[in-house]
Amino acid sequence: MKDPLSDLVGYALRRASSAMMEDMAKRMGALGLRTSEASVLMLIRANPGITQSDLCRALGIQRANMAPLIARMEARKLVARSRSDGRSFGLAVTEAGEELAASARRVSDEQDSGLLAIVPPEHRAHLLPALSALWRADQSSSGQ
Amino acid sequence: MKDPLSDLVGYALRRASSAMMEDMAKRMGALGLRTSEASVLMLIRANPGITQSDLCRALGIQRANMAPLIARMEARKLVARSRSDGRSFGLAVTEAGEELAASARRVSDEQDSGLLAIVPPEHRAHLLPALSALWRADQSSSGQ
DNA sequence: CTGGATTGCTATATTCAATAGCATAAAAGG
DNA sequence: CCTTTTATGCTATTGAATATAGCAATCCAG
């Protein structure tokens, strides 16, 4: 069968990402986390006191979608909110959240090692720089 | 702000892919196509007579999701079905479908050039091989 | 000919993400 | 000080991609 798509970087990017995300969902699911929750949790852990809006900007998530996400994690006592501003909260991980965030970080690192192991050695070092350039360049469209 | 995620290949892959897909959706939307429809159309064009199941296997899409997708495109007279087997159809693009597929291909190529232009020259040639390795290796989970 | 596999399909659920709109609060400018 | 603009968190809704379960018809192999 002819495959006119396999020489497209965009297509390979899409397939690679969806395969990775499926695997990630499985791994984080074992911790009781969604992929989006895992990244939020890790980012809060690294930046105690961060606001939801800052999280949104860092992760490229809409404010509207962040709200229920944080609400779920607060209900599970993974993160705590403390008023910092009349309208915004400072977020921090709880003890349980800290443990879970550490596990999530471990899982992420494991997956990353697995990913790099799959990539032929001569291409390995180029992958992260290339991908980083791709998404950082696109802040024009996702900007604001 | 600390960003514990930016050194993860998996995270960069996710962000790069979602930025690219957003751009792709915009480009294909201008042609009246969804991204999934565009790839299906291009694949049918390259393989006249292909069945839905074969398409599914090639693109990693579930049969259940392919059905309404093909139905939409048939309703728009972009693809035609001819019974080939008591249970399956051979798919082919119509004249209108051929034109649209050609446009979609052109758009994909344009996007791909844009993507590669963003990647620093020294990493450029490594991107497609690395990504291909990543998603082709994962056929264990998406297999069958 | 019978049982298993394949195909196309419906129905449904999940996840992520986008938009529109809103109330409150802060910041900026006169 | 007052008004306008911006920022924040939130609700509600929508769209798209994807996953599963199940079904009827058909094909195929023992």
Short mmCIF file of C-alpha atoms (C1' of nucleotides) in Angstrom, two decimals:
data_model
loop_
_atom_site.label_atom_id
_atom_site.label_comp_id
_atom_site.label_asym_id
_atom_site.label_seq_id
_atom_site.Cartn_x
_atom_site.Cartn_y
_atom_site.Cartn_z
CA MET A 1 0.00 0.00 0.00
CA LYS A 2 1.23 3.47 -0.85
CA ASP A 3 1.66 5.77 2.09
CA PRO A 4 1.86 9.38 0.98
CA LEU A 5 1.89 10.61 4.57
CA SER A 6 4.91 8.90 6.01
CA ASP A 7 7.33 11.44 4.64
CA LEU A 8 5.54 14.32 6.29
CA VAL A 9 7.08 15.64 9.48
CA GLY A 10 3.66 16.84 10.62
CA TYR A 11 2.13 13.42 10.26
CA ALA A 12 5.00 11.69 12.04
CA LEU A 13 4.73 14.26 14.81
CA ARG A 14 1.04 13.55 15.21
CA ARG A 15 1.45 9.78 15.27
CA ALA A 16 4.43 9.88 17.61
CA SER A 17 2.65 12.22 19.98
CA SER A 18 -0.55 10.23 20.09
CA ALA A 19 1.34 7.00 20.71
CA MET A 20 3.28 8.69 23.49
CA MET A 21 0.17 10.25 25.02
CA GLU A 22 -1.65 6.94 25.00
CA ASP A 23 1.23 5.39 26.88
CA MET A 24 1.38 8.36 29.22
CA ALA A 25 -2.33 8.15 29.94
CA LYS A 26 -1.89 4.53 30.90
CA ARG A 27 1.04 5.27 33.19
CA MET A 28 -0.56 8.25 34.89
CA GLY A 29 -3.86 6.43 35.08
CA ALA A 30 -2.13 3.90 37.30
CA LEU A 31 -1.47 6.79 39.68
CA GLY A 32 -5.05 7.99 39.45
CA LEU A 33 -4.05 11.02 37.38
CA ARG A 34 -4.95 12.30 33.96
CA THR A 35 -2.10 13.52 31.81
CA SER A 36 -3.21 17.13 32.18
CA GLU A 37 -3.48 16.76 35.95
CA ALA A 38 -0.02 15.26 36.13
CA SER A 39 1.61 18.17 34.36
CA VAL A 40 -0.30 20.69 36.44
CA LEU A 41 0.66 18.91 39.62
CA MET A 42 4.34 18.83 38.70
CA LEU A 43 4.30 22.50 37.79
CA ILE A 44 2.62 23.55 41.03
CA ARG A 45 5.10 21.47 42.95
CA ALA A 46 7.99 23.29 41.31
CA ASN A 47 6.35 26.70 41.83
CA PRO A 48 4.54 26.94 45.14
CA GLY A 49 2.26 29.96 45.25
CA ILE A 50 1.67 30.01 41.50
CA THR A 51 -1.75 31.18 40.33
CA GLN A 52 -4.10 29.41 37.96
CA SER A 53 -3.57 32.02 35.29
CA ASP A 54 0.18 31.57 35.45
CA LEU A 55 -0.28 27.84 35.15
CA CYS A 56 -2.43 28.39 32.11
CA ARG A 57 0.16 30.50 30.42
CA ALA A 58 2.95 28.05 31.20
CA LEU A 59 1.05 25.03 29.96
CA GLY A 60 -0.92 26.56 27.13
CA ILE A 61 -4.24 25.68 28.74
CA GLN A 62 -7.28 27.92 28.73
CA ARG A 63 -8.39 29.44 32.02
CA ALA A 64 -11.81 27.97 31.48
CA ASN A 65 -10.38 24.46 31.36
CA MET A 66 -8.07 24.95 34.29
CA ALA A 67 -10.84 25.75 36.72
CA PRO A 68 -12.51 22.32 36.98
CA LEU A 69 -9.12 20.65 36.80
CA ILE A 70 -7.88 22.49 39.88
CA ALA A 71 -11.22 21.96 41.59
CA ARG A 72 -10.88 18.21 41.19
CA MET A 73 -7.39 18.19 42.60
CA GLU A 74 -8.40 20.37 45.50
CA ALA A 75 -11.32 18.04 46.24
CA ARG A 76 -8.81 15.18 46.32
CA LYS A 77 -6.62 17.19 48.68
CA LEU A 78 -3.68 17.16 46.31
CA VAL A 79 -3.39 20.91 46.11
CA ALA A 80 -4.37 23.69 48.49
CA ARG A 81 -5.42 27.20 47.65
CA SER A 82 -4.69 30.29 49.68
CA ARG A 83 -6.03 33.68 48.75
CA SER A 84 -3.19 35.86 47.54
CA ASP A 85 -5.09 38.54 45.73
CA GLY A 86 -8.70 39.52 45.79
CA ARG A 87 -9.32 37.46 42.72
CA SER A 88 -6.54 34.87 42.56
CA PHE A 89 -5.26 32.05 44.70
CA GLY A 90 -1.77 30.83 45.40
CA LEU A 91 -1.55 27.11 44.73
CA ALA A 92 0.63 24.60 46.53
CA VAL A 93 0.77 20.85 46.73
CA THR A 94 -0.30 19.14 49.94
CA GLU A 95 1.68 16.30 51.47
CA ALA A 96 -0.31 13.77 49.49
CA GLY A 97 0.12 15.94 46.41
CA GLU A 98 3.84 16.12 46.93
CA GLU A 99 4.10 12.36 46.99
CA LEU A 100 1.93 11.96 43.95
CA ALA A 101 3.82 14.68 42.11
CA ALA A 102 7.07 12.90 42.88
CA SER A 103 5.63 9.68 41.51
CA ALA A 104 4.39 11.47 38.43
CA ARG A 105 7.82 12.94 37.89
CA ARG A 106 9.38 9.50 38.21
CA VAL A 107 6.90 8.07 35.74
CA SER A 108 7.62 10.89 33.29
CA ASP A 109 11.33 10.30 33.54
CA GLU A 110 10.85 6.60 32.97
CA GLN A 111 8.77 7.22 29.91
CA ASP A 112 11.27 9.70 28.58
CA SER A 113 14.08 7.20 28.92
CA GLY A 114 11.99 4.69 27.07
CA LEU A 115 11.29 7.14 24.29
CA LEU A 116 14.92 8.06 23.83
CA ALA A 117 15.88 4.41 23.83
CA ILE A 118 13.65 3.86 20.82
CA VAL A 119 15.23 6.66 18.82
CA PRO A 120 18.30 5.58 16.84
CA PRO A 121 21.40 6.85 18.65
CA GLU A 122 22.50 9.22 15.90
CA HIS A 123 19.21 11.13 16.09
CA ARG A 124 18.75 11.06 19.83
CA ALA A 125 20.40 14.28 20.86
CA HIS A 126 18.57 16.25 18.19
CA LEU A 127 15.05 15.34 19.18
CA LEU A 128 14.44 17.58 22.18
CA PRO A 129 16.04 20.68 20.62
CA ALA A 130 14.05 20.22 17.43
CA LEU A 131 10.75 19.70 19.23
CA SER A 132 11.38 22.58 21.59
CA ALA A 133 11.99 24.87 18.66
CA LEU A 134 8.74 23.74 17.08
CA TRP A 135 6.45 24.53 19.95
CA ARG A 136 8.21 27.58 21.23
CA ALA A 137 8.05 29.16 17.81
CA ASP A 138 4.31 28.83 17.74
CA GLN A 139 3.55 31.11 20.63
CA SER A 140 2.22 33.62 18.15
CA SER A 141 -0.97 31.67 17.67
CA SER A 142 -1.34 30.38 21.21
CA GLY A 143 -0.16 33.69 22.54
CA GLN A 144 -2.08 35.78 25.10
CA MET B 1 9.25 30.45 37.00
CA LYS B 2 10.67 26.95 37.20
CA ASP B 3 9.67 24.68 34.39
CA PRO B 4 10.33 21.07 35.30
CA LEU B 5 8.69 19.85 32.11
CA SER B 6 10.71 21.53 29.42
CA ASP B 7 13.49 18.97 29.53
CA LEU B 8 11.09 16.11 28.89
CA VAL B 9 10.98 14.78 25.35
CA GLY B 10 7.42 13.59 25.93
CA TYR B 11 6.24 17.02 26.95
CA ALA B 12 7.97 18.73 24.04
CA LEU B 13 6.43 16.16 21.72
CA ARG B 14 2.99 16.91 23.07
CA ARG B 15 3.35 20.67 22.80
CA ALA B 16 4.90 20.55 19.35
CA SER B 17 2.20 18.22 18.10
CA SER B 18 -0.66 20.23 19.49
CA ALA B 19 0.73 23.46 18.06
CA MET B 20 1.15 21.77 14.69
CA MET B 21 -2.33 20.24 14.81
CA GLU B 22 -3.89 23.56 15.64
CA ASP B 23 -2.21 25.09 12.65
CA MET B 24 -3.17 22.12 10.51
CA ALA B 25 -6.81 22.36 11.59
CA LYS B 26 -6.82 25.98 10.53
CA ARG B 27 -5.29 25.23 7.15
CA MET B 28 -7.52 22.27 6.39
CA GLY B 29 -10.52 24.09 7.76
CA ALA B 30 -9.99 26.63 5.01
CA LEU B 31 -10.53 23.75 2.57
CA GLY B 32 -13.60 22.56 4.44
CA LEU B 33 -11.78 19.53 5.80
CA ARG B 34 -11.01 18.24 9.25
CA THR B 35 -7.50 16.99 9.82
CA SER B 36 -8.69 13.40 9.98
CA GLU B 37 -10.67 13.79 6.79
CA ALA B 38 -7.66 15.27 5.04
CA SER B 39 -5.42 12.33 5.85
CA VAL B 40 -8.10 9.83 4.89
CA LEU B 41 -8.71 11.61 1.61
CA MET B 42 -5.02 11.67 0.74
CA LEU B 43 -4.67 8.00 1.56
CA ILE B 44 -7.66 6.97 -0.54
CA ARG B 45 -6.34 9.04 -3.38
CA ALA B 46 -3.04 7.19 -3.26
CA ASN B 47 -4.75 3.82 -2.96
CA PRO B 48 -7.90 3.59 -5.07
CA GLY B 49 -10.00 0.60 -4.09
CA ILE B 50 -8.78 0.54 -0.49
CA THR B 51 -11.29 -0.61 2.14
CA GLN B 52 -12.27 1.20 5.31
CA SER B 53 -10.58 -1.44 7.43
CA ASP B 54 -7.33 -1.04 5.57
CA LEU B 55 -7.55 2.70 6.03
CA CYS B 56 -8.08 2.17 9.73
CA ARG B 57 -5.02 0.02 10.04
CA ALA B 58 -2.88 2.45 8.07
CA LEU B 59 -3.95 5.49 10.03
CA GLY B 60 -4.43 3.97 13.46
CA ILE B 61 -8.10 4.90 13.56
CA GLN B 62 -10.83 2.68 14.96
CA ARG B 63 -13.35 1.18 12.54
CA ALA B 64 -16.12 2.67 14.59
CA ASN B 65 -14.76 6.15 14.03
CA MET B 66 -14.06 5.66 10.37
CA ALA B 67 -17.67 4.90 9.49
CA PRO B 68 -19.21 8.33 10.03
CA LEU B 69 -16.10 9.98 8.63
CA ILE B 70 -16.44 8.14 5.32
CA ALA B 71 -20.20 8.69 5.35
CA ARG B 72 -19.66 12.44 5.57
CA MET B 73 -17.22 12.43 2.70
CA GLU B 74 -19.49 10.28 0.58
CA ALA B 75 -22.38 12.63 1.26
CA ARG B 76 -20.17 15.47 0.05
CA LYS B 77 -19.33 13.44 -3.06
CA LEU B 78 -15.64 13.46 -2.31
CA VAL B 79 -15.31 9.69 -2.26
CA ALA B 80 -17.31 6.93 -3.93
CA ARG B 81 -17.88 3.43 -2.68
CA SER B 82 -18.22 0.34 -4.83
CA ARG B 83 -19.01 -3.03 -3.36
CA SER B 84 -15.96 -5.24 -3.62
CA ASP B 85 -16.81 -7.88 -1.13
CA GLY B 86 -20.08 -8.82 0.47
CA ARG B 87 -19.16 -6.78 3.48
CA SER B 88 -16.62 -4.22 2.36
CA PHE B 89 -16.42 -1.40 -0.14
CA GLY B 90 -13.62 -0.24 -2.37
CA LEU B 91 -13.09 3.47 -1.88
CA ALA B 92 -11.98 5.96 -4.48
CA VAL B 93 -11.92 9.72 -4.73
CA THR B 94 -14.32 11.45 -7.09
CA GLU B 95 -13.25 14.28 -9.35
CA ALA B 96 -14.07 16.83 -6.69
CA GLY B 97 -12.30 14.61 -4.17
CA GLU B 98 -9.24 14.42 -6.36
CA GLU B 99 -9.01 18.17 -6.52
CA LEU B 100 -9.52 18.57 -2.82
CA ALA B 101 -7.01 15.84 -2.07
CA ALA B 102 -4.47 17.60 -4.23
CA SER B 103 -5.09 20.82 -2.37
CA ALA B 104 -4.78 19.03 0.95
CA ARG B 105 -1.52 17.54 -0.15
CA ARG B 106 -0.26 20.95 -1.17
CA VAL B 107 -1.29 22.39 2.17
CA SER B 108 0.46 19.57 4.01
CA ASP B 109 3.63 20.13 2.07
CA GLU B 110 3.50 23.83 2.78
CA GLN B 111 3.06 23.22 6.47
CA ASP B 112 5.88 20.72 6.48
CA SER B 113 8.24 23.20 4.88
CA GLY B 114 7.24 25.72 7.49
CA LEU B 115 7.89 23.26 10.28
CA LEU B 116 11.32 22.35 9.01
CA ALA B 117 12.18 25.98 8.56
CA ILE B 118 11.60 26.53 12.26
CA VAL B 119 13.93 23.73 13.30
CA PRO B 120 17.56 24.80 13.62
CA PRO B 121 19.47 23.51 10.58
CA GLU B 122 21.69 21.15 12.51
CA HIS B 123 18.69 19.25 13.87
CA ARG B 124 16.54 19.32 10.78
CA ALA B 125 17.50 16.09 9.10
CA HIS B 126 17.12 14.14 12.31
CA LEU B 127 13.53 15.04 13.06
CA LEU B 128 11.60 12.81 10.68
CA PRO B 129 13.72 9.70 11.33
CA ALA B 130 13.45 10.16 15.07
CA LEU B 131 9.68 10.70 15.02
CA SER B 132 9.14 7.81 12.65
CA ALA B 133 11.04 5.53 14.96
CA LEU B 134 8.88 6.67 17.85
CA TRP B 135 5.50 5.91 16.40
CA ARG B 136 6.45 2.85 14.45
CA ALA B 137 7.89 1.25 17.54
CA ASP B 138 4.62 1.63 19.32
CA GLN B 139 2.60 -0.62 17.11
CA SER B 140 2.52 -3.12 19.92
CA SER B 141 -0.15 -1.15 21.73
CA SER B 142 -2.06 0.08 18.71
CA GLY B 143 -1.54 -3.24 17.02
CA GLN B 144 -4.29 -5.48 15.63
"C1'" DC C 1 -21.70 -26.93 7.55
"C1'" DT C 2 -20.42 -24.95 11.63
"C1'" DG C 3 -17.46 -21.78 14.34
"C1'" DG C 4 -14.39 -18.17 14.22
"C1'" DA C 5 -12.85 -13.99 12.12
"C1'" DT C 6 -13.74 -9.78 9.39
"C1'" DT C 7 -16.33 -5.76 8.06
"C1'" DG C 8 -19.19 -1.86 8.52
"C1'" DC C 9 -22.01 0.26 11.67
"C1'" DT C 10 -24.65 2.39 15.97
"C1'" DA C 11 -24.46 4.08 20.35
"C1'" DT C 12 -22.02 5.87 23.94
"C1'" DA C 13 -18.27 7.79 26.93
"C1'" DT C 14 -13.91 10.16 27.75
"C1'" DT C 15 -10.50 13.53 27.21
"C1'" DC C 16 -8.76 17.67 25.64
"C1'" DA C 17 -9.48 22.09 24.05
"C1'" DA C 18 -12.10 26.31 22.34
"C1'" DT C 19 -15.63 30.11 22.80
"C1'" DA C 20 -18.87 33.11 25.02
"C1'" DG C 21 -20.17 35.28 28.79
"C1'" DC C 22 -20.13 36.83 33.74
"C1'" DA C 23 -18.94 38.79 38.45
"C1'" DT C 24 -15.39 40.31 41.09
"C1'" DA C 25 -11.25 42.69 41.74
"C1'" DA C 26 -7.16 45.12 40.47
"C1'" DA C 27 -4.69 48.61 37.72
"C1'" DA C 28 -4.39 52.67 34.95
"C1'" DG C 29 -5.67 57.25 33.46
"C1'" DG C 30 -8.10 61.38 33.68
"C1'" DC D 1 -11.62 60.19 43.25
"C1'" DC D 2 -13.96 58.16 39.56
"C1'" DT D 3 -14.10 55.80 35.28
"C1'" DT D 4 -12.27 52.70 32.04
"C1'" DT D 5 -9.57 48.87 31.06
"C1'" DT D 6 -7.57 44.67 32.21
"C1'" DA D 7 -7.05 40.37 34.91
"C1'" DT D 8 -8.91 36.39 37.31
"C1'" DG D 9 -11.72 32.53 38.26
"C1'" DC D 10 -15.70 30.39 36.87
"C1'" DT D 11 -20.01 28.24 34.24
"C1'" DA D 12 -21.93 26.49 30.28
"C1'" DT D 13 -21.55 24.84 25.88
"C1'" DT D 14 -19.42 23.07 21.83
"C1'" DG D 15 -16.25 20.52 18.72
"C1'" DA D 16 -12.99 17.09 17.63
"C1'" DA D 17 -10.50 12.95 18.25
"C1'" DT D 18 -10.65 8.60 20.27
"C1'" DA D 19 -12.12 4.41 23.00
"C1'" DT D 20 -15.35 0.45 24.02
"C1'" DA D 21 -19.33 -2.59 23.57
"C1'" DG D 22 -22.20 -4.72 20.81
"C1'" DC D 23 -24.60 -6.18 16.40
"C1'" DA D 24 -25.78 -8.11 11.76
"C1'" DA D 25 -23.97 -9.61 7.62
"C1'" DT D 26 -20.39 -11.93 5.30
"C1'" DC D 27 -16.30 -14.54 4.56
"C1'" DC D 28 -13.21 -18.33 5.53
"C1'" DA D 29 -11.22 -22.57 7.47
"C1'" DG D 30 -11.53 -27.00 9.55
#
